[in-house]
mmCIF file of C-alpha atoms and ligand atoms in Angstrom:
data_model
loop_
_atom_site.group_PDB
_atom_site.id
_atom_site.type_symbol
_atom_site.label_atom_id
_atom_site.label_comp_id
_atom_site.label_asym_id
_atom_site.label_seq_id
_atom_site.Cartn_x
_atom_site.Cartn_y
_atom_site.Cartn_z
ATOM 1 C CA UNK A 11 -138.832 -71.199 -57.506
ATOM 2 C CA UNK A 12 -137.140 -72.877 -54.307
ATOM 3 C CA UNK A 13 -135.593 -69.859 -53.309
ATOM 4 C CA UNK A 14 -138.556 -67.801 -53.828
ATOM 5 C CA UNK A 15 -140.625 -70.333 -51.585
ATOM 6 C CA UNK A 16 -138.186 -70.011 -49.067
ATOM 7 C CA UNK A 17 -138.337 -66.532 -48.702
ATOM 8 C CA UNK A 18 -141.573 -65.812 -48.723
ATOM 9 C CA UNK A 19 -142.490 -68.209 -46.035
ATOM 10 C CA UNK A 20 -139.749 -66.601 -44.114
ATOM 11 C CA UNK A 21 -141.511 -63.121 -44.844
ATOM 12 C CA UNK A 22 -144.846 -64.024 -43.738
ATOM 13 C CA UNK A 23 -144.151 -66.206 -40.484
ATOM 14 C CA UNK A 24 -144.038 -63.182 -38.142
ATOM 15 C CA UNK A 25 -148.081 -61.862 -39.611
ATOM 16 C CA UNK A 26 -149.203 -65.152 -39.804
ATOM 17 C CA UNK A 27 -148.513 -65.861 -35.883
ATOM 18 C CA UNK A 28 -149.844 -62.620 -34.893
ATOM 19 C CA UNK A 29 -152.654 -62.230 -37.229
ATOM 20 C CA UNK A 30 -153.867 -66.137 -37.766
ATOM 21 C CA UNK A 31 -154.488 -66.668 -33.877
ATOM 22 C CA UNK A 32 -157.052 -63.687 -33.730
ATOM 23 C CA UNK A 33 -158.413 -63.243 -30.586
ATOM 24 C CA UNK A 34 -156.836 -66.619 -29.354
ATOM 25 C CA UNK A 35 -153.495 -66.604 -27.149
ATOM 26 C CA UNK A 36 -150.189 -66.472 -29.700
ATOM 27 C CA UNK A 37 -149.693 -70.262 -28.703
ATOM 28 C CA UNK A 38 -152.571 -71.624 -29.673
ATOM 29 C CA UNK A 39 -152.891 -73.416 -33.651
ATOM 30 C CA UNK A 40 -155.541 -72.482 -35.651
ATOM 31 C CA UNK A 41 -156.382 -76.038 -34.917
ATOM 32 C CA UNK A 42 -155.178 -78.481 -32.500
ATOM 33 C CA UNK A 43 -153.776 -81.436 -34.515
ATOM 34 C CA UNK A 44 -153.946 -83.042 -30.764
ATOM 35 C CA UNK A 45 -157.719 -82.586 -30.812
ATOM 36 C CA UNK A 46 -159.212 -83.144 -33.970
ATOM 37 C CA UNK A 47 -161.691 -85.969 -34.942
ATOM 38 C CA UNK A 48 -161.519 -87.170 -38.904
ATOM 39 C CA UNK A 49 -165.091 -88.819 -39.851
ATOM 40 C CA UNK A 50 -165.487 -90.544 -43.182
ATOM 41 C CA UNK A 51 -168.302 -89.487 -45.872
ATOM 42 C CA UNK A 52 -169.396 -92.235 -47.837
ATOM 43 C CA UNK A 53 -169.643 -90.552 -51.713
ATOM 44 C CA UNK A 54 -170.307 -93.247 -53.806
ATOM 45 C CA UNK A 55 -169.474 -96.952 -53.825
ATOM 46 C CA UNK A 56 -165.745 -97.402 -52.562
ATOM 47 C CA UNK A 57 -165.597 -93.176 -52.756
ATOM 48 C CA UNK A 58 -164.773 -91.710 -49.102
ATOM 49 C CA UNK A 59 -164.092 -88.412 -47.941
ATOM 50 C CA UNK A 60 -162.823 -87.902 -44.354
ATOM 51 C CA UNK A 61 -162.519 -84.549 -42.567
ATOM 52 C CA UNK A 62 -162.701 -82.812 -39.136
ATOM 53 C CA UNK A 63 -166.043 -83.564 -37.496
ATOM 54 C CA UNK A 64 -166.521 -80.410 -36.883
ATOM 55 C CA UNK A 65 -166.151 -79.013 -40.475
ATOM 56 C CA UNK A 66 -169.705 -78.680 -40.771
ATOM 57 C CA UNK A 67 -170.250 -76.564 -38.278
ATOM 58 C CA UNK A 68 -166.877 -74.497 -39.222
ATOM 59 C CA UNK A 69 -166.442 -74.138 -42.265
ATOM 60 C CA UNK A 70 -169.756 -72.027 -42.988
ATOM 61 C CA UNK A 71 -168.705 -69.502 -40.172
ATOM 62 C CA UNK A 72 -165.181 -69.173 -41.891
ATOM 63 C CA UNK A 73 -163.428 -70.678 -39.338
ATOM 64 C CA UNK A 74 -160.266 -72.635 -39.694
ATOM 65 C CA UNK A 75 -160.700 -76.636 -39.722
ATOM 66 C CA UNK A 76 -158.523 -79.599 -39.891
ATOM 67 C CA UNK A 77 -157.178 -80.857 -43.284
ATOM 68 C CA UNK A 78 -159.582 -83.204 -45.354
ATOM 69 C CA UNK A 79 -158.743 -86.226 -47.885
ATOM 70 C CA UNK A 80 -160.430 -89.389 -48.811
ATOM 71 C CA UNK A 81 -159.936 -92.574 -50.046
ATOM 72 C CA UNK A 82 -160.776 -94.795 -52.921
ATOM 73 C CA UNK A 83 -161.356 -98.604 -53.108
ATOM 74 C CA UNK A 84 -161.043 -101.052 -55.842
ATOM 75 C CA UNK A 85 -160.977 -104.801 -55.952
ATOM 76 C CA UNK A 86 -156.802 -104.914 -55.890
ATOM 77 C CA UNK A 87 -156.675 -102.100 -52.988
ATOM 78 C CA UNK A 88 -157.247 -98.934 -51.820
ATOM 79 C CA UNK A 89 -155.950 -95.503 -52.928
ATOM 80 C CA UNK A 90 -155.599 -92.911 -49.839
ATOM 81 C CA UNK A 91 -155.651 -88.702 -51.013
ATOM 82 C CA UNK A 92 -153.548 -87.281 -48.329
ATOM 83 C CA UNK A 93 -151.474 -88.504 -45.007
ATOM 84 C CA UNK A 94 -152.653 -85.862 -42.089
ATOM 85 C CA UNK A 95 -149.901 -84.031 -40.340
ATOM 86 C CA UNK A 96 -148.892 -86.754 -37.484
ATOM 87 C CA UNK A 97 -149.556 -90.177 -36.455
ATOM 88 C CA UNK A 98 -152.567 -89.699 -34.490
ATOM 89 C CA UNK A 99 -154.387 -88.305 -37.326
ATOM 90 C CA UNK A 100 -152.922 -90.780 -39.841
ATOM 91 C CA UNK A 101 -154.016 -93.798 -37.640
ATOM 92 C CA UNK A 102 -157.328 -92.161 -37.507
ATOM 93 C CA UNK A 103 -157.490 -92.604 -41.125
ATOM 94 C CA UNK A 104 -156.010 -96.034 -41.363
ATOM 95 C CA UNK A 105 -158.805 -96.685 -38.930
ATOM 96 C CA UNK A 106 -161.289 -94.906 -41.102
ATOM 97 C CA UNK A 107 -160.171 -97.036 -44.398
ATOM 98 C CA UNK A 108 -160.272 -100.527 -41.905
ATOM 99 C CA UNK A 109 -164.028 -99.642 -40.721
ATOM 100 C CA UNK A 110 -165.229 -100.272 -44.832
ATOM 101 C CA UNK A 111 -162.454 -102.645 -46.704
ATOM 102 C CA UNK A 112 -159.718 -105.238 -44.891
ATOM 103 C CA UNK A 113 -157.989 -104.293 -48.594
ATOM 104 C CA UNK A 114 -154.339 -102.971 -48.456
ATOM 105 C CA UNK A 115 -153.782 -99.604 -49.064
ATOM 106 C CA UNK A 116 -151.538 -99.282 -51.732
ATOM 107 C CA UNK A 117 -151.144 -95.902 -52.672
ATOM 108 C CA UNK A 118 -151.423 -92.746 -51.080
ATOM 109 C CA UNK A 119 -151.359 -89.412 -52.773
ATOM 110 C CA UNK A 120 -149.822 -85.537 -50.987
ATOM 111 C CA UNK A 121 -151.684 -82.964 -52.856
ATOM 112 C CA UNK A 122 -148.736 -80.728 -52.206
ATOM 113 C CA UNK A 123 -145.725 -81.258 -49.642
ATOM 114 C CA UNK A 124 -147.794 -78.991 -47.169
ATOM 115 C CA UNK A 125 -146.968 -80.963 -43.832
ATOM 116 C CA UNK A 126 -151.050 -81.121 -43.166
ATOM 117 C CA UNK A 127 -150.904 -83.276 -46.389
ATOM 118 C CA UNK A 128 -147.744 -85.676 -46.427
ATOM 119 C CA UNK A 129 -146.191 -85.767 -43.233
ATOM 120 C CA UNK A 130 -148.390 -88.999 -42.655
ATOM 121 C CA UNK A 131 -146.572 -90.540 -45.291
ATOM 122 C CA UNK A 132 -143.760 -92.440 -42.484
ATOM 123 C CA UNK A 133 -147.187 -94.065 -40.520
ATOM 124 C CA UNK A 134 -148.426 -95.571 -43.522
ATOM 125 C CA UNK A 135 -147.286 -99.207 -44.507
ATOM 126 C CA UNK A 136 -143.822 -99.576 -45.697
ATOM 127 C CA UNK A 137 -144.997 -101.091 -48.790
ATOM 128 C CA UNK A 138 -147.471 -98.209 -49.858
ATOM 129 C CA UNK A 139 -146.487 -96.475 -53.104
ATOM 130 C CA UNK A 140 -146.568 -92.685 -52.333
ATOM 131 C CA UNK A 141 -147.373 -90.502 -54.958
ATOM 132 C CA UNK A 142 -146.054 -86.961 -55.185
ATOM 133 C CA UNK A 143 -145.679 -83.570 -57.709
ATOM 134 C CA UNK A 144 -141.638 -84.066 -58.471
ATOM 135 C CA UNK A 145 -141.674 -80.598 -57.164
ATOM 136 C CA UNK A 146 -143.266 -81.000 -53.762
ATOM 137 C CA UNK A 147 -140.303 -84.118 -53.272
ATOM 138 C CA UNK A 148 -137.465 -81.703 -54.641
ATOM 139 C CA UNK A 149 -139.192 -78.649 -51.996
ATOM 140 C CA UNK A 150 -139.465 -81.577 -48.742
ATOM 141 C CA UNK A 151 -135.518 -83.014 -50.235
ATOM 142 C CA UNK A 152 -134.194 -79.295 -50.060
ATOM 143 C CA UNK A 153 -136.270 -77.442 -47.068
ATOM 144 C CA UNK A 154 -137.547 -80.386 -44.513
ATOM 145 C CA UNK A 155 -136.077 -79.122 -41.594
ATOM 146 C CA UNK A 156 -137.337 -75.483 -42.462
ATOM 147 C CA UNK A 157 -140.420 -76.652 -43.546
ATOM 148 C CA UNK A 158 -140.947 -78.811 -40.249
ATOM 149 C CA UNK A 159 -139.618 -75.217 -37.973
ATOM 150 C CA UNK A 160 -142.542 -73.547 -40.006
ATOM 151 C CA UNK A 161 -145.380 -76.105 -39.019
ATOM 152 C CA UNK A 162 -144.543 -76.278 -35.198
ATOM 153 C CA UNK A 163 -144.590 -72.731 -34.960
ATOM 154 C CA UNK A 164 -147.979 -72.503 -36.558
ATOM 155 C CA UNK A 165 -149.480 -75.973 -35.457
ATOM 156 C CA UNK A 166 -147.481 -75.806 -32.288
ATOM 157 C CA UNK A 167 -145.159 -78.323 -30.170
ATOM 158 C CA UNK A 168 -146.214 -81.299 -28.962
ATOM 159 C CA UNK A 169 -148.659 -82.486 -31.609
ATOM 160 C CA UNK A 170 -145.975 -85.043 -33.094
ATOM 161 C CA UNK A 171 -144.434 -82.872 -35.826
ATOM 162 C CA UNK A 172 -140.911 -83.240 -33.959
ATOM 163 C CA UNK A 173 -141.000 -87.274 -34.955
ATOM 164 C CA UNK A 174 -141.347 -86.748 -38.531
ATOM 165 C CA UNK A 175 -139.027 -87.802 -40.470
ATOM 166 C CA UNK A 176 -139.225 -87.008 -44.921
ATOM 167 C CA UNK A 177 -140.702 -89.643 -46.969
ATOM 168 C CA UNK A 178 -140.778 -88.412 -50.132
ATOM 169 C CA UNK A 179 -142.776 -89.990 -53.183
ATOM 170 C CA UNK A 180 -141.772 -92.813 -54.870
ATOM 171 C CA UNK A 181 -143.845 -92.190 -58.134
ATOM 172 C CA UNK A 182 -143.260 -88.652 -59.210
ATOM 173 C CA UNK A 183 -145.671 -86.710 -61.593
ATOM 174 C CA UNK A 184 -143.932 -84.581 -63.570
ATOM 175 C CA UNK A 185 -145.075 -80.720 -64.691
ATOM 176 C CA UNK A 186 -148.205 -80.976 -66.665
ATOM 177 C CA UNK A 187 -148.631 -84.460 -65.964
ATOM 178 C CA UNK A 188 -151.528 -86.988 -65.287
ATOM 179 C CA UNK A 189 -150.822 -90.294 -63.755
ATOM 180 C CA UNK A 190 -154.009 -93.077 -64.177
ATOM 181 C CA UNK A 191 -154.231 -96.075 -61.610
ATOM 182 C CA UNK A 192 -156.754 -98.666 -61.896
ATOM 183 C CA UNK A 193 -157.360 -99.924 -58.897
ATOM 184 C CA UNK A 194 -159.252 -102.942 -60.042
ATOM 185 C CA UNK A 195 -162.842 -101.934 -61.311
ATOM 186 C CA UNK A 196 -161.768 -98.463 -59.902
ATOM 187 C CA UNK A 197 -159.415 -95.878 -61.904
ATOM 188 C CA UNK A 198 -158.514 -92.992 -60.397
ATOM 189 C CA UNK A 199 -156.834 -89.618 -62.381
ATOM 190 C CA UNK A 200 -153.681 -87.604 -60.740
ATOM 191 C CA UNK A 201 -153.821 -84.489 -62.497
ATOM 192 C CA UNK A 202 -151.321 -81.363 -62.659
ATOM 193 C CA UNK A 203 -153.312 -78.632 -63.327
ATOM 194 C CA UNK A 204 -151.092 -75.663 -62.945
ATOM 195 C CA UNK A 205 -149.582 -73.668 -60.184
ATOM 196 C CA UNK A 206 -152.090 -73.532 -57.732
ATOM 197 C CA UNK A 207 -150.951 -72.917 -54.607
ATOM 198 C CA UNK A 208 -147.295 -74.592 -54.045
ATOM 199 C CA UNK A 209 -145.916 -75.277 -57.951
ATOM 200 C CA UNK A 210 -146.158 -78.876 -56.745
ATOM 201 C CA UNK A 211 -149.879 -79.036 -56.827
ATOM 202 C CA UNK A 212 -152.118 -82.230 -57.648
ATOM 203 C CA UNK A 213 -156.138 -82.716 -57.746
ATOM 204 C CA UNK A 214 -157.037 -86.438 -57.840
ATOM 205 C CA UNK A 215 -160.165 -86.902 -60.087
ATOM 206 C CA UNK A 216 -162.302 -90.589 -59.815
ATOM 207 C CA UNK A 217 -164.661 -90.066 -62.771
ATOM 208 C CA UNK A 218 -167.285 -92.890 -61.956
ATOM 209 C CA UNK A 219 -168.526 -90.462 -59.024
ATOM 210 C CA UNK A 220 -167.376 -87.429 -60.299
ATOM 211 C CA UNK A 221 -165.535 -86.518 -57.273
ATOM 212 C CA UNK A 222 -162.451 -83.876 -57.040
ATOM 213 C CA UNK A 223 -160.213 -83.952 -54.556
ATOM 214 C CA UNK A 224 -158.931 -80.294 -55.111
ATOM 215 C CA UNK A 225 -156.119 -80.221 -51.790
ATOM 216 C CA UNK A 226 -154.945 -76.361 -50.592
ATOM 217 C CA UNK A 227 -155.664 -74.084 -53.614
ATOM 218 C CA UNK A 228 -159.303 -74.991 -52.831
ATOM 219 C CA UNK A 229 -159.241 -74.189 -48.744
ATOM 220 C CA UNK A 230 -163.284 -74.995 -48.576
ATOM 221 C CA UNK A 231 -166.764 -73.063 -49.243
ATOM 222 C CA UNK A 232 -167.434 -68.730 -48.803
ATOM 223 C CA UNK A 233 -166.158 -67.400 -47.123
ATOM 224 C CA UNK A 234 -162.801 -68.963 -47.018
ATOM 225 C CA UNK A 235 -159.845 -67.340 -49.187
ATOM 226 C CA UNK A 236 -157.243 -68.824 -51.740
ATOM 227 C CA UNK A 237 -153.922 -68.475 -49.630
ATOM 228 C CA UNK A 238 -151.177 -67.006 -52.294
ATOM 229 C CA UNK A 239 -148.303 -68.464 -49.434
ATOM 230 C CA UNK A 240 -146.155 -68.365 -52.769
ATOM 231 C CA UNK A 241 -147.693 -65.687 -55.185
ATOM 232 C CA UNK A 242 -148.233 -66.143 -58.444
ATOM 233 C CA UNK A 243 -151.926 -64.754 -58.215
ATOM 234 C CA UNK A 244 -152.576 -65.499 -62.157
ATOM 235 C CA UNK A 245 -151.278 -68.636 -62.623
ATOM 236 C CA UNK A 246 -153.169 -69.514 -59.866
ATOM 237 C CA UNK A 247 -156.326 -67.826 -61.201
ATOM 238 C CA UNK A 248 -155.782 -69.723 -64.604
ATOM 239 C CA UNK A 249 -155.386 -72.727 -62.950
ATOM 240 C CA UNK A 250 -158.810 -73.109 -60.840
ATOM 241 C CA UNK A 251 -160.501 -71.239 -63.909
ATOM 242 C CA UNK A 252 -158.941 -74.759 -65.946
ATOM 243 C CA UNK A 253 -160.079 -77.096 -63.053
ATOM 244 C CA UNK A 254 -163.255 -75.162 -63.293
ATOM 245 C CA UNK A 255 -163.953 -76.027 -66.828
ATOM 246 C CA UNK A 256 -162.859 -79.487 -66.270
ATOM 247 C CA UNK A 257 -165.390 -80.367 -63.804
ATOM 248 C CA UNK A 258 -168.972 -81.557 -65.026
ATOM 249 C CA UNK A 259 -171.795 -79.411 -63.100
ATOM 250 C CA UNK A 260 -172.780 -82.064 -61.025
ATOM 251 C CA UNK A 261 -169.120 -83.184 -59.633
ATOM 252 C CA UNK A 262 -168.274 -83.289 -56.212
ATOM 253 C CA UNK A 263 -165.628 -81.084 -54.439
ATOM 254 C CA UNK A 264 -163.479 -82.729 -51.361
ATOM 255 C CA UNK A 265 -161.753 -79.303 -50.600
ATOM 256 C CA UNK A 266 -158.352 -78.994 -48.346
ATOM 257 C CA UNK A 267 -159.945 -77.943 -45.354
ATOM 258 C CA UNK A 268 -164.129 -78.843 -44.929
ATOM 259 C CA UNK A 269 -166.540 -81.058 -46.230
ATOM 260 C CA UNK A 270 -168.002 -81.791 -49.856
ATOM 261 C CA UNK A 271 -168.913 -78.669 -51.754
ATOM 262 C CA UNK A 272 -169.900 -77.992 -55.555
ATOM 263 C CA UNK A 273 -168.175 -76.833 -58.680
ATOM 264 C CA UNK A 274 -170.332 -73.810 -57.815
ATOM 265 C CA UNK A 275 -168.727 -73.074 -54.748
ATOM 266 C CA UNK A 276 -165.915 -72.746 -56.311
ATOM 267 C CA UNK A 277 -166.956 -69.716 -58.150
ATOM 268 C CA UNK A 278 -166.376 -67.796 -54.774
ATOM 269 C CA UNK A 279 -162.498 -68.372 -54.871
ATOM 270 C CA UNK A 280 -162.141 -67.240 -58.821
ATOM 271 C CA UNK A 281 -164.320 -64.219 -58.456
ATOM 272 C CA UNK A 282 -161.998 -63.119 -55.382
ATOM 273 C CA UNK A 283 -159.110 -64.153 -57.060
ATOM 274 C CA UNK A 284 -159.945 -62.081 -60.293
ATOM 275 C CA UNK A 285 -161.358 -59.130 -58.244
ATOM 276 C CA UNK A 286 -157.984 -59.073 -56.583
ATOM 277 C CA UNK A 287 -156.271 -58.920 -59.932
ATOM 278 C CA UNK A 288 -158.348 -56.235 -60.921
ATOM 279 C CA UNK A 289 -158.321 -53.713 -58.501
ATOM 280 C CA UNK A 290 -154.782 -54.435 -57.624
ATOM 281 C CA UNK A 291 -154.326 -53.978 -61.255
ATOM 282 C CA UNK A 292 -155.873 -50.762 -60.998
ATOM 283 C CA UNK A 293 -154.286 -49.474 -57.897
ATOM 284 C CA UNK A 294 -150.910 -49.674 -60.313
ATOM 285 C CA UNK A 295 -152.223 -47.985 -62.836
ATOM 286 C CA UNK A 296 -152.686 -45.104 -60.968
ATOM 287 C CA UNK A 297 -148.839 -45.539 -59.516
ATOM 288 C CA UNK A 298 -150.233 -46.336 -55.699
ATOM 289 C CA UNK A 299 -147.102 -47.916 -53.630
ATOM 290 C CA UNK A 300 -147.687 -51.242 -52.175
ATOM 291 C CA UNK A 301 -149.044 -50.165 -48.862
ATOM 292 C CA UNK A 302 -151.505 -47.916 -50.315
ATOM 293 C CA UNK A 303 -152.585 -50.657 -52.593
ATOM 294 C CA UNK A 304 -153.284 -52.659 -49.347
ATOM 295 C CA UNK A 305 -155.072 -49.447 -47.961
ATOM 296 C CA UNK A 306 -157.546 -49.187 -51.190
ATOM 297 C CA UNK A 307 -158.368 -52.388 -51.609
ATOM 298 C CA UNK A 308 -160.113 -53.827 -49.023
ATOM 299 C CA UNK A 309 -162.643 -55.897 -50.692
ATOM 300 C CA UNK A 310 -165.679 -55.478 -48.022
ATOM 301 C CA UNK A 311 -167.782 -57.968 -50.538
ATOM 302 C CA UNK A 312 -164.971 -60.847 -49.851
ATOM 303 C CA UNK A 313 -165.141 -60.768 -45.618
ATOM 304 C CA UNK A 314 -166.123 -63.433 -43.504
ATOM 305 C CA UNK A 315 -163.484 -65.790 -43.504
ATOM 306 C CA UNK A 316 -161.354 -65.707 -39.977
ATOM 307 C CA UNK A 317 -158.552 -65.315 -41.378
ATOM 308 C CA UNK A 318 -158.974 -62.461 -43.763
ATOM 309 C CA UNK A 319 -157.391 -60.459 -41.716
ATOM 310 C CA UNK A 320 -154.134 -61.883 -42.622
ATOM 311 C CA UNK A 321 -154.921 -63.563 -45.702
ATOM 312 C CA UNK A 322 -155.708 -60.609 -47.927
ATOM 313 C CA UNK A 323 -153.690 -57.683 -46.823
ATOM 314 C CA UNK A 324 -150.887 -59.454 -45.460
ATOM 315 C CA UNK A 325 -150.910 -62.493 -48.124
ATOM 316 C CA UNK A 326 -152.652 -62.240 -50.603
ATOM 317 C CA UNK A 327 -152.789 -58.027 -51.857
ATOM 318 C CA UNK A 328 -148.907 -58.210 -51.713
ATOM 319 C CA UNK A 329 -148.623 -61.570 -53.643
ATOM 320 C CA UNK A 330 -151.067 -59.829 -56.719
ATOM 321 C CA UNK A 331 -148.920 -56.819 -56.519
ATOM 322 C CA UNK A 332 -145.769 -58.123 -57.045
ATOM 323 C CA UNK A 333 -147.062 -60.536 -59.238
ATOM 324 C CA UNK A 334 -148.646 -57.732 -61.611
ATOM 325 C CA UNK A 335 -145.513 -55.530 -61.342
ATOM 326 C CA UNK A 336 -143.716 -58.345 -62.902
ATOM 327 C CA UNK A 337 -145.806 -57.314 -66.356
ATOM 328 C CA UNK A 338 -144.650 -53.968 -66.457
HETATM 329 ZN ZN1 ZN B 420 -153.665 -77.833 -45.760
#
């Protein structure tokens, strides 16, 4: 699965310069990690969400926005749900945790080893326990300096990702597994669902409110697009049709990249998902190559999203195809 990851990061750096900037010049990020101002969302007592300020106003025009997490406060402490991508935008959420509690943080959780997500980690206090997927620690232990190459070029120089050093996860949830902290009157769920976007994927769950934080596999509302960066379209699909199920109808959604949304909206990235599967599916069946698979389906109903133009011919169409193949 390393190897795999490797490569098809590799494969996809070239289309993902040229076709994520869209009509912007090839140096500009999608967002400016230089630029971007976090805000906090109070959810329910000690139950915070923080993302981009302009996510609002973004995210409903399918345009790209800064990284989202939140936080979680008991009486012993507070529990953070993801690190930014430098130490601007980690202090910025230090800040954001000091403006409600003067309690430590004492865990913080990467919802995959996606730099956007864990790269924070170094700014946070040294005693913090950092909480990480054992395979987003052995994917940051084997490919850091790849990893950190692949960020700069799409997030750019200068926005701090050259002082990063790793700091990987000192409590390590295994495959399948579910870690529970109580964080004093406050218990919070770490859950591996499944492959769902990295193989090192995990959704933190605080029942009281009923609020998800779902990470990548869940980018934000329609029209943004699941980003298959590492195939594996149905294990993907099976795993946000389980977190699906999971969640009550009333839970709230803190997606990778926008506000709070509803298990409804989620609906939108499983019927593209499993519209994917089935006309790439059928494109097989009737022996179509892999470029005129990307050719037929084109998926008018799923456009929108800024990035589509990369994300599901380049990305995504591919990543279903080879996936399917494999079941021949
Ligand atoms: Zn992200």
């Amino acid at each position: 699965m390393k190897t795999l990851h490797n490569i098809t990061r590799t494969i996809f750096i070239p289309t993902l310069l040229v076709m994520s900037v869209g009509s912007v010049s090839a140096a500009e990020p999608v967002w400016d990690a230089n630029k971007v101002t976090l805000v906090s969302e109070k959810l329910a007592d000690g139950v915070y969400a923080y993302y981009s300020s302009e996510a609002k106003a973004k995210e409903v025009k399918g345009l790209p926005v800064a990284t989202s997490g939140g936080f979680v406060i008991g009486s012993d402490g507070v529990l953070l749900i993801d690190t930014m991508l430098n130490e601007r935008l980690n202090k910025q959420v230090q800040q954001l945790v000091r403006e409600v509690t003067d309690k430590p943080i004492r865990h913080a959780v990467n919802t995959s080893f996606h730099g956007d997500h864990s790269y924070g980690n170094m700014y946070l206090p040294a005693a913090t326990n950092i909480i990480q997927h054992v395979n987003a620690k052995a994917y940051i232990d084997q490919h850091f300096k790849a990893d950190t190459e692949f960020m700069m070029q799409n997030f750019g120089k200068g926005r701090g990702i050259e002082q990063i050093v790793p700091t990987t996860g000192d409590t390590l949830i295994p495959e399948s597994g579910k870690l529970t902290i109580d964080l004093g009157g406050k218990v919070v769920q770490i859950i591996d669902f499944g492959f769902a976007q990295t193989g090192g994927d995990l959704f933190v769950w605080e029942p009281q409110s009923k609020t998800l934080w779902a990470g990548n596999p869940i980018i934000t509302v329609k029209p943004s697009l699941p980003w298959l960066l590492d195939g594996h379209l149905l294990e993907t699909l099976a795993t946000l049709n389980k977190v699906y199920d999971f969640l009550p109808e009333d839970a709230k959604v803190i997606p990778g990249h926008g506000s709070m949304m509803s298990k409804q909206d989620i609906k939108w990235h499983i019927d593209y998902l499993a519209t994917v599967k089935e006309q790439v599916q059928s494109a097989i069946d009737q022996g179509l190559t892999l470029a005129q698979t990307v050719a037929k389906v084109t998926m008018p109903k799923f456009t929108g999203y800024a990035l589509f133009g990369w994300v599901h011919p380049a990305l995504n169409v591919p990543a279903a195809y080879k996936d399917l193949n494999k079941l021949k």
